[in-house]
């Protein structure tokens, strides 16, 4: 696959919870070794983007409960657009290889 996207409901970076700590220890090293391009999560109801190197070697995009993600990929790039329910674009992230 040109791009590798991991999906996980609970972000594996929630250090405040025991579940987040366990997910981080179990999954982050394996996913870093796999060379994923981005992880998409939910659960926290608040959107956030953690750039590569902040919480893991890969970026982690947490979608809020009030937005949706649209992902488009081709040979040149992958774009993830965060939109409100009315279609208004909140943010756009581009990943290129």
mmCIF file of N, CA and C in Angstrom:
data_model
loop_
_atom_site.group_PDB
_atom_site.id
_atom_site.type_symbol
_atom_site.label_atom_id
_atom_site.label_comp_id
_atom_site.label_asym_id
_atom_site.label_seq_id
_atom_site.Cartn_x
_atom_site.Cartn_y
_atom_site.Cartn_z
ATOM 1 N N UNK A 1 0.841 -1.182 0.000
ATOM 2 C CA UNK A 1 0.000 0.000 0.000
ATOM 3 C C UNK A 1 0.885 1.243 0.000
ATOM 4 N N UNK A 2 0.497 2.217 -0.765
ATOM 5 C CA UNK A 2 1.257 3.466 -0.816
ATOM 6 C C UNK A 2 1.192 4.202 0.523
ATOM 7 N N UNK A 3 0.020 4.231 1.126
ATOM 8 C CA UNK A 3 -0.163 4.894 2.416
ATOM 9 C C UNK A 3 -0.698 3.880 3.420
ATOM 10 N N UNK A 4 -0.274 4.026 4.636
ATOM 11 C CA UNK A 4 -0.730 3.147 5.716
ATOM 12 C C UNK A 4 -1.448 3.992 6.754
ATOM 13 N N UNK A 5 -2.715 3.662 6.955
ATOM 14 C CA UNK A 5 -3.559 4.391 7.896
ATOM 15 C C UNK A 5 -4.043 3.405 8.953
ATOM 16 N N UNK A 6 -3.825 3.741 10.209
ATOM 17 C CA UNK A 6 -4.307 2.907 11.318
ATOM 18 C C UNK A 6 -5.531 3.572 11.924
ATOM 19 N N UNK A 7 -6.523 2.759 12.251
ATOM 20 C CA UNK A 7 -7.741 3.246 12.894
ATOM 21 C C UNK A 7 -7.818 2.660 14.296
ATOM 22 N N UNK A 8 -8.089 3.503 15.261
ATOM 23 C CA UNK A 8 -8.252 3.031 16.632
ATOM 24 C C UNK A 8 -9.247 3.966 17.317
ATOM 25 N N UNK A 9 -10.247 3.403 17.961
ATOM 26 C CA UNK A 9 -11.258 4.240 18.603
ATOM 27 C C UNK A 9 -10.641 5.081 19.723
ATOM 28 N N UNK A 10 -9.983 4.451 20.668
ATOM 29 C CA UNK A 10 -9.366 5.171 21.790
ATOM 30 C C UNK A 10 -7.938 5.551 21.396
ATOM 31 N N UNK A 11 -7.580 6.826 21.446
ATOM 32 C CA UNK A 11 -6.216 7.218 21.109
ATOM 33 C C UNK A 11 -5.207 6.569 22.060
ATOM 34 N N UNK A 12 -4.132 6.023 21.530
ATOM 35 C CA UNK A 12 -3.154 5.358 22.390
ATOM 36 C C UNK A 12 -2.178 6.336 23.030
ATOM 37 N N UNK A 13 -2.674 7.514 23.344
ATOM 38 C CA UNK A 13 -1.808 8.561 23.901
ATOM 39 C C UNK A 13 -2.421 9.207 25.134
ATOM 40 N N UNK A 14 -3.557 8.697 25.559
ATOM 41 C CA UNK A 14 -4.268 9.284 26.698
ATOM 42 C C UNK A 14 -3.585 8.843 27.988
ATOM 43 N N UNK A 15 -2.490 9.510 28.331
ATOM 44 C CA UNK A 15 -1.693 9.131 29.498
ATOM 45 C C UNK A 15 -2.468 9.240 30.807
ATOM 46 N N UNK A 16 -3.557 9.980 30.795
ATOM 47 C CA UNK A 16 -4.326 10.164 32.025
ATOM 48 C C UNK A 16 -5.152 8.933 32.389
ATOM 49 N N UNK A 17 -5.341 8.042 31.429
ATOM 50 C CA UNK A 17 -6.141 6.850 31.722
ATOM 51 C C UNK A 17 -5.288 5.590 31.649
ATOM 52 N N UNK A 18 -5.673 4.601 32.427
ATOM 53 C CA UNK A 18 -4.959 3.324 32.410
ATOM 54 C C UNK A 18 -5.080 2.661 31.045
ATOM 55 N N UNK A 19 -6.243 2.794 30.421
ATOM 56 C CA UNK A 19 -6.451 2.193 29.096
ATOM 57 C C UNK A 19 -5.525 2.855 28.073
ATOM 58 N N UNK A 20 -5.438 4.170 28.105
ATOM 59 C CA UNK A 20 -4.560 4.884 27.175
ATOM 60 C C UNK A 20 -3.112 4.485 27.338
ATOM 61 N N UNK A 21 -2.677 4.340 28.569
ATOM 62 C CA UNK A 21 -1.292 3.921 28.834
ATOM 63 C C UNK A 21 -1.037 2.512 28.306
ATOM 64 N N UNK A 22 -2.004 1.620 28.517
ATOM 65 C CA UNK A 22 -1.832 0.247 28.048
ATOM 66 C C UNK A 22 -1.837 0.183 26.526
ATOM 67 N N UNK A 23 -2.742 0.923 25.893
ATOM 68 C CA UNK A 23 -2.773 0.950 24.433
ATOM 69 C C UNK A 23 -1.464 1.489 23.865
ATOM 70 N N UNK A 24 -0.929 2.515 24.519
ATOM 71 C CA UNK A 24 0.332 3.087 24.058
ATOM 72 C C UNK A 24 1.449 2.052 24.135
ATOM 73 N N UNK A 25 1.539 1.340 25.227
ATOM 74 C CA UNK A 25 2.629 0.368 25.372
ATOM 75 C C UNK A 25 2.453 -0.828 24.441
ATOM 76 N N UNK A 26 1.209 -1.213 24.162
ATOM 77 C CA UNK A 26 0.960 -2.379 23.315
ATOM 78 C C UNK A 26 1.042 -2.084 21.821
ATOM 79 N N UNK A 27 0.504 -0.940 21.402
ATOM 80 C CA UNK A 27 0.347 -0.701 19.972
ATOM 81 C C UNK A 27 1.326 0.280 19.347
ATOM 82 N N UNK A 28 1.706 1.327 20.064
ATOM 83 C CA UNK A 28 2.542 2.359 19.440
ATOM 84 C C UNK A 28 3.874 1.812 18.935
ATOM 85 N N UNK A 29 4.625 1.023 19.693
ATOM 86 C CA UNK A 29 5.888 0.500 19.156
ATOM 87 C C UNK A 29 5.697 -0.346 17.885
ATOM 88 N N UNK A 30 4.647 -1.164 17.861
ATOM 89 C CA UNK A 30 4.371 -2.005 16.703
ATOM 90 C C UNK A 30 4.005 -1.147 15.478
ATOM 91 N N UNK A 31 3.183 -0.133 15.686
ATOM 92 C CA UNK A 31 2.768 0.727 14.576
ATOM 93 C C UNK A 31 3.920 1.614 14.104
ATOM 94 N N UNK A 32 4.779 2.044 15.016
ATOM 95 C CA UNK A 32 5.962 2.805 14.608
ATOM 96 C C UNK A 32 6.865 1.935 13.740
ATOM 97 N N UNK A 33 7.042 0.688 14.122
ATOM 98 C CA UNK A 33 7.874 -0.232 13.344
ATOM 99 C C UNK A 33 7.254 -0.526 11.976
ATOM 100 N N UNK A 34 5.933 -0.500 11.903
ATOM 101 C CA UNK A 34 5.234 -0.772 10.643
ATOM 102 C C UNK A 34 5.295 0.412 9.687
ATOM 103 N N UNK A 35 5.672 1.581 10.202
ATOM 104 C CA UNK A 35 5.800 2.762 9.338
ATOM 105 C C UNK A 35 4.484 3.333 8.862
ATOM 106 N N UNK A 36 3.490 3.393 9.758
ATOM 107 C CA UNK A 36 2.214 3.966 9.327
ATOM 108 C C UNK A 36 2.375 5.464 9.072
ATOM 109 N N UNK A 37 1.511 5.980 8.223
ATOM 110 C CA UNK A 37 1.564 7.395 7.852
ATOM 111 C C UNK A 37 0.728 8.273 8.770
ATOM 112 N N UNK A 38 -0.376 7.727 9.283
ATOM 113 C CA UNK A 38 -1.253 8.492 10.170
ATOM 114 C C UNK A 38 -2.164 7.519 10.910
ATOM 115 N N UNK A 39 -2.546 7.900 12.123
ATOM 116 C CA UNK A 39 -3.541 7.150 12.883
ATOM 117 C C UNK A 39 -4.762 8.035 13.046
ATOM 118 N N UNK A 40 -5.941 7.463 12.832
ATOM 119 C CA UNK A 40 -7.200 8.168 13.013
ATOM 120 C C UNK A 40 -7.912 7.589 14.229
ATOM 121 N N UNK A 41 -8.364 8.473 15.132
ATOM 122 C CA UNK A 41 -9.021 8.047 16.371
ATOM 123 C C UNK A 41 -10.261 8.896 16.630
ATOM 124 N N UNK A 42 -11.002 8.513 17.639
ATOM 125 C CA UNK A 42 -12.166 9.259 18.096
ATOM 126 C C UNK A 42 -12.158 9.275 19.603
ATOM 127 N N UNK A 43 -13.264 8.900 20.205
ATOM 128 C CA UNK A 43 -13.421 8.620 21.628
ATOM 129 C C UNK A 43 -13.420 9.836 22.537
ATOM 130 N N UNK A 44 -12.498 10.759 22.369
ATOM 131 C CA UNK A 44 -12.365 11.856 23.333
ATOM 132 C C UNK A 44 -13.390 12.960 23.110
ATOM 133 N N UNK A 45 -14.074 12.966 21.977
ATOM 134 C CA UNK A 45 -15.083 13.945 21.598
ATOM 135 C C UNK A 45 -14.500 15.316 21.282
ATOM 136 N N UNK A 46 -13.222 15.517 21.529
ATOM 137 C CA UNK A 46 -12.543 16.771 21.191
ATOM 138 C C UNK A 46 -11.515 16.472 20.106
ATOM 139 N N UNK A 47 -11.534 17.230 19.044
ATOM 140 C CA UNK A 47 -10.593 17.022 17.960
ATOM 141 C C UNK A 47 -9.196 17.518 18.316
ATOM 142 N N UNK A 48 -8.208 16.847 17.772
ATOM 143 C CA UNK A 48 -6.812 17.254 17.978
ATOM 144 C C UNK A 48 -5.951 16.620 16.905
ATOM 145 N N UNK A 49 -4.856 17.286 16.585
ATOM 146 C CA UNK A 49 -3.865 16.724 15.678
ATOM 147 C C UNK A 49 -2.531 16.761 16.390
ATOM 148 N N UNK A 50 -1.954 15.592 16.591
ATOM 149 C CA UNK A 50 -0.632 15.482 17.198
ATOM 150 C C UNK A 50 0.345 15.148 16.070
ATOM 151 N N UNK A 51 1.231 16.063 15.798
ATOM 152 C CA UNK A 51 2.194 15.874 14.713
ATOM 153 C C UNK A 51 3.160 14.732 15.032
ATOM 154 N N UNK A 52 3.728 14.171 13.983
ATOM 155 C CA UNK A 52 4.730 13.111 14.154
ATOM 156 C C UNK A 52 5.833 13.623 15.066
ATOM 157 N N UNK A 53 6.190 12.804 16.048
ATOM 158 C CA UNK A 53 7.228 13.166 16.999
ATOM 159 C C UNK A 53 6.695 13.730 18.308
ATOM 160 N N UNK A 54 5.429 14.154 18.336
ATOM 161 C CA UNK A 54 4.863 14.684 19.586
ATOM 162 C C UNK A 54 4.474 13.566 20.554
ATOM 163 N N UNK A 55 3.688 12.615 20.089
ATOM 164 C CA UNK A 55 3.203 11.518 20.932
ATOM 165 C C UNK A 55 3.687 10.160 20.423
ATOM 166 N N UNK A 56 4.006 10.119 19.134
ATOM 167 C CA UNK A 56 4.489 8.902 18.474
ATOM 168 C C UNK A 56 5.288 9.341 17.251
ATOM 169 N N UNK A 57 5.905 8.389 16.580
ATOM 170 C CA UNK A 57 6.680 8.724 15.379
ATOM 171 C C UNK A 57 5.771 9.072 14.203
ATOM 172 N N UNK A 58 4.477 8.811 14.342
ATOM 173 C CA UNK A 58 3.499 9.091 13.290
ATOM 174 C C UNK A 58 2.483 10.109 13.815
ATOM 175 N N UNK A 59 1.836 10.859 12.922
ATOM 176 C CA UNK A 59 0.805 11.796 13.380
ATOM 177 C C UNK A 59 -0.441 11.051 13.838
ATOM 178 N N UNK A 60 -1.132 11.624 14.808
ATOM 179 C CA UNK A 60 -2.369 11.056 15.329
ATOM 180 C C UNK A 60 -3.455 12.121 15.229
ATOM 181 N N UNK A 61 -4.468 11.838 14.409
ATOM 182 C CA UNK A 61 -5.583 12.757 14.215
ATOM 183 C C UNK A 61 -6.784 12.215 14.977
ATOM 184 N N UNK A 62 -7.253 12.997 15.941
ATOM 185 C CA UNK A 62 -8.409 12.611 16.752
ATOM 186 C C UNK A 62 -9.599 13.430 16.268
ATOM 187 N N UNK A 63 -10.622 12.737 15.795
ATOM 188 C CA UNK A 63 -11.811 13.417 15.289
ATOM 189 C C UNK A 63 -12.747 13.752 16.439
ATOM 190 N N UNK A 64 -13.383 14.913 16.365
ATOM 191 C CA UNK A 64 -14.329 15.302 17.421
ATOM 192 C C UNK A 64 -15.680 14.653 17.156
ATOM 193 N N UNK A 65 -16.585 14.817 18.091
ATOM 194 C CA UNK A 65 -17.933 14.268 17.932
ATOM 195 C C UNK A 65 -18.799 15.138 17.027
ATOM 196 N N UNK A 66 -18.264 16.289 16.594
ATOM 197 C CA UNK A 66 -19.051 17.216 15.783
ATOM 198 C C UNK A 66 -18.512 17.374 14.355
ATOM 199 N N UNK A 67 -17.499 16.581 14.022
ATOM 200 C CA UNK A 67 -16.928 16.680 12.677
ATOM 201 C C UNK A 67 -16.823 15.301 12.047
ATOM 202 N N UNK A 68 -16.570 15.320 10.756
ATOM 203 C CA UNK A 68 -16.350 14.085 10.018
ATOM 204 C C UNK A 68 -15.051 14.203 9.247
ATOM 205 N N UNK A 69 -14.452 13.074 8.949
ATOM 206 C CA UNK A 69 -13.211 13.056 8.183
ATOM 207 C C UNK A 69 -13.487 12.520 6.789
ATOM 208 N N UNK A 70 -12.874 13.153 5.806
ATOM 209 C CA UNK A 70 -12.914 12.661 4.434
ATOM 210 C C UNK A 70 -11.478 12.431 4.002
ATOM 211 N N UNK A 71 -11.193 11.245 3.520
ATOM 212 C CA UNK A 71 -9.836 10.885 3.116
ATOM 213 C C UNK A 71 -9.825 10.590 1.625
ATOM 214 N N UNK A 72 -8.896 11.207 0.922
ATOM 215 C CA UNK A 72 -8.691 10.944 -0.504
ATOM 216 C C UNK A 72 -7.208 10.685 -0.705
ATOM 217 N N UNK A 73 -6.901 9.672 -1.497
ATOM 218 C CA UNK A 73 -5.498 9.344 -1.748
ATOM 219 C C UNK A 73 -5.311 8.962 -3.206
ATOM 220 N N UNK A 74 -4.151 9.334 -3.718
ATOM 221 C CA UNK A 74 -3.732 8.895 -5.042
ATOM 222 C C UNK A 74 -2.233 8.655 -4.979
ATOM 223 N N UNK A 75 -1.600 8.451 -6.106
ATOM 224 C CA UNK A 75 -0.169 8.121 -6.115
ATOM 225 C C UNK A 75 0.695 9.259 -5.591
ATOM 226 N N UNK A 76 0.226 10.494 -5.701
ATOM 227 C CA UNK A 76 1.033 11.642 -5.297
ATOM 228 C C UNK A 76 0.851 12.052 -3.843
ATOM 229 N N UNK A 77 -0.391 11.950 -3.331
ATOM 230 C CA UNK A 77 -0.631 12.453 -1.979
ATOM 231 C C UNK A 77 -1.891 11.841 -1.377
ATOM 232 N N UNK A 78 -1.988 11.995 -0.063
ATOM 233 C CA UNK A 78 -3.192 11.625 0.674
ATOM 234 C C UNK A 78 -3.639 12.878 1.415
ATOM 235 N N UNK A 79 -4.925 13.189 1.312
ATOM 236 C CA UNK A 79 -5.478 14.351 2.005
ATOM 237 C C UNK A 79 -6.601 13.909 2.928
ATOM 238 N N UNK A 80 -6.568 14.435 4.139
ATOM 239 C CA UNK A 80 -7.646 14.193 5.095
ATOM 240 C C UNK A 80 -8.263 15.549 5.404
ATOM 241 N N UNK A 81 -9.546 15.673 5.109
ATOM 242 C CA UNK A 81 -10.270 16.916 5.349
ATOM 243 C C UNK A 81 -11.206 16.717 6.535
ATOM 244 N N UNK A 82 -11.153 17.643 7.474
ATOM 245 C CA UNK A 82 -12.046 17.645 8.635
ATOM 246 C C UNK A 82 -13.171 18.627 8.315
ATOM 247 N N UNK A 83 -14.411 18.116 8.350
ATOM 248 C CA UNK A 83 -15.560 18.959 8.006
ATOM 249 C C UNK A 83 -16.604 18.923 9.104
ATOM 250 N N UNK A 84 -17.286 20.068 9.250
ATOM 251 C CA UNK A 84 -18.446 20.133 10.128
ATOM 252 C C UNK A 84 -19.614 19.447 9.435
ATOM 253 N N UNK A 85 -20.681 19.185 10.161
ATOM 254 C CA UNK A 85 -21.833 18.483 9.580
ATOM 255 C C UNK A 85 -22.492 19.263 8.444
ATOM 256 N N UNK A 86 -22.300 20.590 8.420
ATOM 257 C CA UNK A 86 -22.865 21.406 7.339
ATOM 258 C C UNK A 86 -21.953 21.447 6.108
ATOM 259 N N UNK A 87 -20.845 20.708 6.140
ATOM 260 C CA UNK A 87 -19.945 20.643 4.991
ATOM 261 C C UNK A 87 -18.803 21.646 5.026
ATOM 262 N N UNK A 88 -18.790 22.546 5.995
ATOM 263 C CA UNK A 88 -17.736 23.545 6.106
ATOM 264 C C UNK A 88 -16.417 22.878 6.501
ATOM 265 N N UNK A 89 -15.357 23.158 5.755
ATOM 266 C CA UNK A 89 -14.055 22.589 6.048
ATOM 267 C C UNK A 89 -13.440 23.289 7.250
ATOM 268 N N UNK A 90 -13.034 22.488 8.237
ATOM 269 C CA UNK A 90 -12.396 22.991 9.446
ATOM 270 C C UNK A 90 -10.886 22.972 9.288
ATOM 271 N N UNK A 91 -10.376 21.906 8.698
ATOM 272 C CA UNK A 91 -8.923 21.760 8.517
ATOM 273 C C UNK A 91 -8.661 20.741 7.421
ATOM 274 N N UNK A 92 -7.469 20.797 6.863
ATOM 275 C CA UNK A 92 -7.074 19.839 5.847
ATOM 276 C C UNK A 92 -5.608 19.465 6.098
ATOM 277 N N UNK A 93 -5.327 18.178 6.040
ATOM 278 C CA UNK A 93 -3.971 17.671 6.250
ATOM 279 C C UNK A 93 -3.536 16.918 5.000
ATOM 280 N N UNK A 94 -2.326 17.193 4.558
ATOM 281 C CA UNK A 94 -1.795 16.549 3.359
ATOM 282 C C UNK A 94 -0.569 15.747 3.709
ATOM 283 N N UNK A 95 -0.515 14.539 3.187
ATOM 284 C CA UNK A 95 0.629 13.631 3.391
ATOM 285 C C UNK A 95 1.131 13.237 2.021
ATOM 286 N N UNK A 96 2.430 13.420 1.808
ATOM 287 C CA UNK A 96 3.023 13.083 0.521
ATOM 288 C C UNK A 96 4.187 12.132 0.731
ATOM 289 N N UNK A 97 4.398 11.287 -0.268
ATOM 290 C CA UNK A 97 5.542 10.366 -0.224
ATOM 291 C C UNK A 97 6.490 10.703 -1.333
#
